[in-house]
Amino acid sequence: MTYIPHTKEETREMLDIIGVSSIEELFKDIKPDLRPKSFDIPKNRSEIEVIRHMQELASKNAAHLTNFLGAGFYDHYIPAAVDAITSRPEFYTAYTPYQSESSQGWLQSIYEYQSAICELTGLDCANASLYDGGTALYEAAMMAIRITGKTRIIMDSGVNLIYRTMLYTYTSNLNIEFVETPVVHGQSSREQIYKHIDERTAAVIVQNPNFFGAIDDHSDIIEKAHSFGALAIMSVYPLSLGVLKTPGEMNVDIATGEGQSLGIPLSFGGPYLGVMACKKDFVRKMPGRIVGATVDKDGKRGFVLTLQAREQHIRRERATSNICSNEALCALRASVYVSLLGKEGIIELARLNHRKSEFAKDILGRVSGVEVKRSSPTFNEFTLILNKNADVVAQKMIDKGFAAGFPLGRFYKGMNRYLLVAVTEKRTKEEIEKFAEALEKVLCD
Amino acid sequence: MRLIYEKSVKGRRGFKLPQPDVPEQEGIPAKFSRKHKANLPEASELDVIRHFTNLSCMNFSVDNNFYPLGSCTMKYNPKFTEKIVKIEGFLELHPLIPQLLGGGRLAQGALEIIYNTEKLLCEITGMKAFTMQPLAGAHGELTGAMLIAAYHKNKGCRRRHIIVPDSSHGTNPASAAIAGYDVIIIKTDKDGCMDIKEFKQKLNKDTAAVMLTCPNTLGLFNTRIKEITGLAHSVGALVYYDGANLNAIMGKCRPGDIGFDVVHLNLHKTFATPHGGGGPGAGPVGVSGSLVKFLPISRVMKRPGGVFYLNYNNKESIGYIAPFYGNFAVILKAYAYMLILGKDGLIKASEYAVLNANYILSRLKDYYKLAFNRRCMHECVFSASRQTEKGVHALDIAKYLIDKGFHPPTIYFPLIVKEAMMIEPTETEPKETIDGFIDTMIEAAKLAETDPEKLTTAPRTMPVKRLDETKAARDLNLRWKPT
């Protein structure tokens, strides 16, 4: 199948008008010495064959496990209406809304998405999205460096290790100094952060809830950061903001986050959604597309891409970022998702996650060989200390049909017996109880 | 149209959560709780569906309209790929599963797809290995620039600059700058290609790389491309291939064979994955043998027995550029597209993309000034400079096309062409659609002579007329606010 509609006659007519005898003649600028040495691609297949092949491959993957695995990427339920909207080709086969008059649907959707992110984070402005939570955090760090003109970053080790590692990768050729501060009893170490913060500091980066699931009020840290002229960056779990104290309430300057929790499937790692919001003073330094409202010639409201003078297609090597697209379709998913949940639904959903997670803590705490870390309150994810190596336990739990959680030993030295467990609204009481039973069997074996 | 926020009715709900089946627990302490509710819309499911469905109808899209947006390759997106990404074994697979002890066997299908896609892309481009991780084209460029930096660092030198032609995509110099390089711009010569004389003058031992698009953004294939890669290599510099225009050359030329060291591709362009209103895309990066060891962590490998696994043990790697393995659902679609087209289909895609573009070029060249009077590859660039003499700009022609149901070409890019109109029809458009577009363009050229106001007051048929962009940037209004 090729999806090329040309008949022989049409091709002939077109060639005649061009004034060449064959299509190959159009490639004469590619001289023989530039031609491929090989082009060994399998021959075409039918749609039926490709679908069958893909189904076979899909069946080799474990979608059947009962999921208690999170670590920043969560198994939430996605209402069917989200897919109904994002499956509309009027959305998914369009591109960046460069021509505003014929893209008002997309532009208004992005404006509404930006509004939702502002409401959730309690901040003034949001962009049209970035690639994912990790690249969003990197962009926030670079933004802080641009705003402050300083190059030292203090990062709490409660920030997802994947994101911390990404930040180090991106900045390895730049002169940026990172200081990592420890998590003590689940909370950001004030003592260590205050010890390292100084006049050279561009930003303090924290995460809430942190990688261990613990929630915190970082207001004091943020106040301290501001007293040194540094900015505060917070990586968030957007769904938790239905109930948790917002970055805005803590006086955060830039909030970022992985928006996957807002109606985006796990899909083996992507596409996801990079959320970014900031205070209004910094909007002109923010990377990414931004949609603004304006009026047309008749005074009617309409929407356009705005503040484009920051961007690469105009400013080239002096742009605020090299980013040229966003994750629009994922942002649309998030916008439809929060519109379905609404003002009260997002609170109920966040509370349900918390309630089930607290229940699971209670049940799992009674399993012999398990200690629940209770030094900090948590949202929907928490840490267990097991009497055995957590990697081995998680492996055995797979055989019992559970993705039991994320063993922390690989990321944190000395935590070989720690398991990070997430409980979303999808988990039933029965599943949680069976999980506890299975865990007990594995631990007592 | 009113915002979903403005349609909100207190008390309405669009989604009902299950009744909690677990006993009530102590709530989140007040200290950690938000004080005010997030003002999200209150709407029924139908309210939400109708709102967004009506919004969708205010967009031009490939499925509704001819969309010859130059350099964006807006080809038809086959529908069967949408079905594939919704298969549960892909949709619900947690990315950390293969990172658990013994979890690899539960992600064999997904890992095989990534592995096979890499291999196919290697064969299409002539590169040694690919990483599927970059999440967009520009992200691929940044990854590429970081690989280049790692290569030179490994050789014990810190080269300072990257060379790009003035016709390049804006992301090229931006990506190079963000990776820590100075950017040197080379002007375009009279044939529409990078000026070799100036290139030779600027090229030296401090050049880390030269970044090229071939065919370039003018739709022209540089016949001296091998000379350029040779010159770069002679001073130890690498050559980067921006694969935005790969749709012109599949089966006709492979960057790896002609001396390119790093390549990024845009799966959402050449490999027909939907553009999604601006994303998600995918920008995999391929490298020649000497750069394989620097590729991002992790890499999908295959054991002799046929088992796939993730390799994290690569000390010389640049590190993590994405949280996992790339935009997997996009990779999945591109893989399925390559399988269904097969060898002949891929070659034919490029052939008919080039045929369609040259047909447009031939039929329009008497009405609009060609930026460079040469045969083109998959896209052609005209200038509206003749029309500008009559007070009609590329923007006016674009807006007139909208009224006639065509998405306009890319306008005002490349920057080096005054009043540029960059037209990329792609291979999937039928002749009658292209003829309709050409006729409308000719009509616009005639109206520029006889009745320019018809153009300068367009569009008239859209939900809004021309919007005040200056006001948008001056009186910033970036969000709805509760009254």
XYZ file of C-alpha atoms in Angstrom, chain B residues 10-458:
449
model
C -22.318 25.327 38.660
C -23.085 21.777 39.722
C -22.562 20.062 36.354
C -20.272 17.061 36.032
C -18.755 15.372 32.981
C -17.345 12.289 34.660
C -18.488 10.277 37.632
C -15.925 8.597 39.846
C -16.693 5.300 41.570
C -17.904 5.379 45.159
C -14.887 4.787 47.396
C -14.721 1.070 48.263
C -12.239 1.620 51.067
C -12.948 3.074 54.511
C -12.523 6.776 55.049
C -8.977 7.816 55.970
C -7.496 10.822 57.637
C -7.312 13.629 55.052
C -4.286 15.551 53.861
C -3.155 17.973 56.610
C -4.351 21.559 56.054
C -0.760 22.801 55.995
C -0.193 20.860 52.763
C -3.588 21.562 51.168
C -4.592 24.221 48.678
C -6.817 26.971 50.035
C -8.889 27.704 46.939
C -10.366 25.253 44.512
C -8.951 25.211 40.996
C -11.571 26.987 38.894
C -11.983 24.269 36.305
C -15.090 24.248 34.110
C -18.259 22.547 35.329
C -19.770 20.818 32.325
C -21.620 17.664 31.350
C -19.971 15.098 29.077
C -22.093 16.334 26.178
C -21.134 19.936 26.945
C -17.482 18.959 26.739
C -17.885 16.814 23.624
C -19.877 19.468 21.807
C -17.488 22.238 22.797
C -14.372 20.461 21.563
C -16.087 18.984 18.507
C -17.164 22.462 17.472
C -13.662 23.741 18.111
C -12.236 20.986 15.925
C -14.430 22.195 13.078
C -12.629 25.538 13.204
C -9.332 23.975 12.084
C -7.859 23.212 8.700
C -6.319 19.747 8.711
C -4.850 17.249 6.259
C -8.047 15.210 6.342
C -10.077 18.298 5.400
C -7.790 20.419 3.296
C -4.783 20.432 0.997
C -1.973 21.430 3.382
C 1.176 22.264 1.352
C 3.063 23.727 4.309
C 6.669 23.748 3.116
C 9.267 21.811 5.139
C 6.521 20.217 7.243
C 5.633 17.281 4.946
C 1.913 17.255 5.661
C 1.210 13.949 3.948
C -1.789 11.738 4.581
C -1.692 9.876 7.917
C -2.918 6.309 7.331
C -5.701 5.367 9.730
C -4.597 1.841 10.562
C -1.764 3.244 12.663
C -4.308 4.874 14.978
C -5.745 1.435 15.591
C -2.342 -0.030 16.423
C -1.437 2.423 19.185
C -4.685 1.594 20.952
C -3.835 -2.106 21.336
C -3.755 -2.683 25.087
C -0.324 -4.317 25.066
C 1.136 -1.011 23.858
C -1.241 1.537 25.350
C -1.099 0.354 28.940
C 2.508 -0.769 29.141
C 4.385 1.021 31.931
C 7.810 2.191 30.735
C 9.549 0.982 33.892
C 8.461 -2.646 33.395
C 11.609 -3.703 31.488
C 13.755 -1.961 34.104
C 12.478 -4.276 36.846
C 14.449 -7.400 37.566
C 12.978 -10.030 35.260
C 10.696 -7.436 33.652
C 12.414 -7.461 30.271
C 10.524 -10.537 29.173
C 7.275 -8.628 29.675
C 8.209 -5.894 27.211
C 9.702 -7.990 24.406
C 7.201 -6.788 21.817
C 7.812 -3.116 22.570
C 11.588 -3.524 22.628
C 11.497 -5.441 19.346
C 9.609 -2.597 17.697
C 12.167 -0.030 18.829
C 14.991 -2.307 17.687
C 13.439 -3.010 14.290
C 12.614 0.653 13.688
C 16.229 1.570 14.398
C 17.413 -1.026 11.910
C 15.023 0.180 9.205
C 16.092 3.787 9.693
C 19.752 2.722 9.517
C 19.115 1.119 6.148
C 17.115 4.071 4.813
C 19.799 6.594 5.796
C 22.988 4.520 5.617
C 23.848 5.268 9.239
C 25.408 2.777 11.646
C 23.026 3.116 14.601
C 20.038 5.135 15.778
C 18.625 6.332 19.043
C 14.852 6.579 19.046
C 14.772 8.784 22.147
C 14.587 12.370 20.835
C 11.019 13.596 21.266
C 10.890 16.008 18.309
C 13.015 17.220 15.410
C 14.560 20.086 17.348
C 15.183 17.723 20.253
C 17.019 15.469 17.787
C 19.141 18.423 16.684
C 20.106 19.199 20.263
C 20.927 15.532 20.840
C 23.011 15.566 17.658
C 24.915 18.669 18.727
C 25.612 17.032 22.097
C 26.890 13.894 20.352
C 29.186 16.081 18.278
C 30.479 17.757 21.438
C 31.091 14.351 23.053
C 33.006 13.178 19.980
C 35.396 16.134 20.036
C 35.777 16.057 23.804
C 36.732 12.408 23.504
C 39.442 13.433 21.047
C 40.687 15.891 23.638
C 39.624 19.112 21.957
C 36.962 21.723 22.534
C 35.930 23.024 19.146
C 33.998 26.244 19.402
C 31.662 26.701 16.498
C 29.102 25.080 14.271
C 28.565 26.273 10.709
C 25.061 26.602 9.230
C 23.916 28.085 5.931
C 21.631 31.130 6.055
C 18.844 29.056 4.480
C 18.718 26.656 7.450
C 15.768 26.012 9.698
C 15.826 28.336 12.729
C 16.134 25.338 14.999
C 19.615 24.506 13.598
C 21.425 27.599 14.917
C 19.231 27.581 18.059
C 20.100 23.946 18.841
C 23.806 24.528 18.197
C 23.778 27.594 20.479
C 21.941 25.779 23.267
C 24.491 22.956 23.115
C 27.131 25.594 23.875
C 28.452 26.414 20.395
C 29.032 29.684 18.594
C 27.182 29.748 15.291
C 28.751 30.825 12.012
C 26.354 31.590 9.177
C 27.304 31.064 5.530
C 25.418 32.863 2.791
C 23.629 31.183 -0.079
C 25.194 31.364 -3.548
C 23.486 32.172 -6.856
C 22.449 28.529 -7.330
C 20.599 28.441 -4.019
C 23.210 26.386 -2.174
C 25.725 27.147 0.568
C 28.522 29.352 -0.818
C 31.500 27.013 -0.949
C 34.056 29.785 -1.163
C 32.832 31.372 2.048
C 32.488 27.945 3.627
C 36.151 27.217 2.926
C 37.134 30.541 4.480
C 35.198 29.931 7.678
C 36.006 26.243 8.057
C 38.940 25.562 10.367
C 40.217 23.443 13.226
C 37.755 25.146 15.549
C 34.789 23.939 13.520
C 32.948 21.217 15.420
C 30.456 20.552 12.647
C 28.525 21.863 9.708
C 24.750 21.386 9.827
C 23.016 20.955 6.483
C 19.605 20.156 5.108
C 19.751 18.340 1.784
C 17.736 19.030 -0.251
C 17.843 22.375 1.507
C 14.944 24.587 2.545
C 14.800 25.961 -0.995
C 13.977 22.440 -2.167
C 17.323 22.194 -3.948
C 19.743 19.305 -3.893
C 23.325 20.448 -3.450
C 25.285 18.748 -6.233
C 28.544 19.572 -4.434
C 27.463 17.896 -1.225
C 30.281 15.340 -1.232
C 32.826 18.099 -1.657
C 31.388 19.799 1.449
C 31.459 16.667 3.605
C 34.992 15.986 2.371
C 36.165 19.509 3.216
C 34.633 19.296 6.692
C 36.271 15.949 7.373
C 39.630 17.263 6.154
C 39.770 19.597 9.185
C 38.339 17.000 11.569
C 34.837 18.531 11.645
C 31.682 16.425 11.535
C 28.728 16.877 9.195
C 25.154 16.951 10.479
C 22.148 16.082 8.321
C 18.846 17.784 9.174
C 16.417 15.137 7.946
C 13.431 17.470 7.659
C 13.523 16.932 3.901
C 14.230 13.209 3.775
C 10.911 12.713 1.998
C 12.670 13.886 -1.183
C 15.376 11.254 -1.383
C 14.334 7.852 -0.031
C 16.035 5.206 -2.102
C 17.808 7.888 -4.151
C 20.524 8.964 -1.766
C 21.558 8.084 1.776
C 23.243 10.662 4.031
C 25.496 7.965 5.476
C 26.897 7.093 2.049
C 27.886 10.654 1.239
C 29.754 11.466 4.409
C 27.206 12.633 6.961
C 28.121 11.681 10.523
C 24.938 12.576 12.418
C 21.370 12.554 11.096
C 18.057 13.430 12.661
C 14.764 12.408 11.098
C 11.254 13.670 11.718
C 8.958 10.664 11.954
C 5.966 13.031 11.767
C 7.138 14.244 8.370
C 8.634 11.473 6.254
C 7.013 8.579 8.084
C 3.469 9.903 8.115
C 2.769 10.085 11.833
C 0.186 12.796 12.528
C 1.422 16.272 13.423
C -1.139 16.509 16.251
C -1.624 20.261 16.008
C 2.072 20.815 16.805
C 3.116 17.552 18.410
C 3.865 14.930 19.559
C 6.459 14.165 16.943
C 9.663 12.165 17.139
C 13.202 13.054 16.081
C 15.382 9.918 16.127
C 19.106 10.467 15.610
C 21.409 8.255 13.563
C 25.187 8.247 13.702
C 28.186 6.863 11.867
C 30.360 4.194 13.476
C 32.695 6.545 15.327
C 29.822 8.125 17.289
C 27.855 5.027 18.296
C 29.457 4.844 21.728
C 28.162 8.310 22.619
C 24.481 7.561 21.961
C 22.051 8.267 24.821
C 21.272 5.732 27.556
C 19.527 3.297 27.282
C 19.925 1.350 24.054
C 17.815 -1.590 22.952
C 20.033 -4.577 22.155
C 19.402 -8.100 20.903
C 21.026 -11.212 22.324
C 22.106 -13.983 19.947
C 19.087 -16.021 21.074
C 16.721 -13.275 19.911
C 15.919 -11.775 23.310
C 15.796 -7.972 23.476
C 17.167 -6.025 26.421
C 18.048 -2.514 27.552
C 21.704 -1.680 27.834
C 22.613 0.915 30.454
C 26.310 0.179 30.565
C 27.801 2.784 28.332
C 30.303 4.959 30.130
C 30.964 7.194 27.151
C 27.290 7.936 26.502
C 26.123 11.541 26.640
C 23.529 10.328 29.194
C 19.757 10.646 29.442
C 18.014 12.963 27.003
C 14.503 11.569 27.516
C 12.900 9.796 30.458
C 12.525 6.527 28.545
C 12.746 5.237 24.994
C 11.272 8.105 22.994
C 7.708 8.885 21.960
C 6.861 5.210 21.701
C 3.368 5.604 20.234
C 4.836 7.757 17.449
C 7.620 5.245 16.795
C 4.982 2.526 16.614
C 3.095 4.369 13.876
C 6.234 5.082 11.867
C 7.264 1.439 12.087
C 3.866 0.271 10.863
C 4.045 2.816 8.029
C 7.441 1.532 6.870
C 6.154 -2.036 6.933
C 3.047 -1.305 4.901
C 4.911 0.754 2.285
C 7.905 -1.531 2.039
C 10.930 -0.824 -0.121
C 9.063 0.124 -3.279
C 6.513 2.199 -1.419
C 9.172 4.304 0.281
C 10.968 4.949 -3.005
C 7.680 5.770 -4.694
C 6.778 8.190 -1.901
C 9.872 10.250 -2.659
C 9.356 9.999 -6.409
C 5.797 11.267 -6.334
C 6.580 13.928 -3.744
C 9.172 15.281 -6.184
C 6.822 14.886 -9.153
C 4.036 16.836 -7.430
C 6.392 19.650 -6.410
C 7.880 19.996 -9.876
C 4.440 20.017 -11.409
C 3.486 22.961 -9.201
C 6.774 24.679 -10.015
C 6.210 24.266 -13.749
C 2.664 25.532 -13.704
C 3.270 28.512 -11.418
C 6.627 29.815 -12.592
C 5.064 32.176 -15.137
C 2.960 33.803 -12.433
C 5.312 34.039 -9.471
C 9.020 34.692 -9.297
C 10.947 31.522 -8.553
C 13.464 32.065 -5.767
C 16.033 30.100 -7.777
C 15.339 29.125 -11.333
C 16.128 25.417 -11.080
C 14.164 22.225 -10.988
C 13.264 21.394 -7.389
C 13.039 18.293 -5.264
C 10.018 17.805 -2.954
C 9.193 21.470 -2.453
C 9.453 24.688 -4.423
C 9.994 28.223 -3.187
C 8.466 31.233 -4.905
C 8.633 34.895 -4.020
C 5.620 37.191 -4.067
C 7.972 40.082 -4.914
C 6.216 40.815 -8.230
C 2.885 41.005 -6.435
C 4.391 43.174 -3.697
C 4.894 45.901 -6.301
C 1.092 46.028 -6.472
C 0.765 46.166 -2.698
C 0.020 42.469 -2.285
C 2.189 40.438 0.061
C 2.779 36.717 0.570
C 0.569 37.039 3.659
C -2.348 38.323 1.550
C -2.037 35.447 -0.889
C -1.953 33.044 2.054
C -5.146 34.503 3.494
C -6.867 34.342 0.096
C -5.967 30.647 -0.166
C -7.641 30.073 3.206
C -10.888 31.497 1.841
C -10.619 29.048 -1.036
C -10.172 26.080 1.305
C -6.427 25.559 0.961
C -3.963 25.682 3.811
C -1.336 28.209 2.723
C 2.272 27.297 2.019
C 4.933 28.218 4.565
C 5.413 31.963 4.152
C 8.340 34.274 4.941
C 10.658 31.270 5.189
C 13.416 30.667 4.203
C 14.329 34.097 5.510
C 16.740 34.725 2.628
C 13.911 34.843 0.098
C 11.912 38.050 0.123
C 8.177 37.386 0.450
C 8.827 33.651 0.373
C 6.137 31.056 -0.304
C 7.397 27.545 0.255
C 5.145 24.878 -1.234
C 5.413 21.187 -0.357
C 2.523 19.167 -1.784
C 3.704 15.648 -0.704
C 3.066 12.462 -2.680
C -0.387 11.687 -1.333
C -2.225 14.563 -3.023
C -4.154 13.793 -6.194
C -3.656 15.801 -9.386
C -7.073 17.434 -9.268
C -6.447 18.872 -5.806
C -3.081 20.189 -6.885
C -4.660 21.661 -10.033
C -7.280 23.366 -7.888
C -4.550 24.866 -5.735
C -2.529 25.998 -8.743
C -5.579 27.587 -10.367
C -6.284 29.477 -7.150
C -2.676 30.672 -6.962
C -2.939 31.882 -10.572
C -6.206 33.599 -9.768
C -4.484 35.332 -6.840
C -1.647 36.490 -9.086
C -4.207 37.964 -11.504
C -6.174 39.603 -8.695
C -2.956 41.217 -7.490
C -2.946 43.053 -10.829
C -6.636 43.812 -11.122
C -8.271 43.839 -7.710
C -5.674 43.626 -4.910
C -8.257 44.436 -2.262
C -9.769 40.974 -2.714
C -6.479 39.659 -1.382
C -5.649 42.250 1.248
C -9.052 41.880 2.923
C -8.994 38.081 3.014
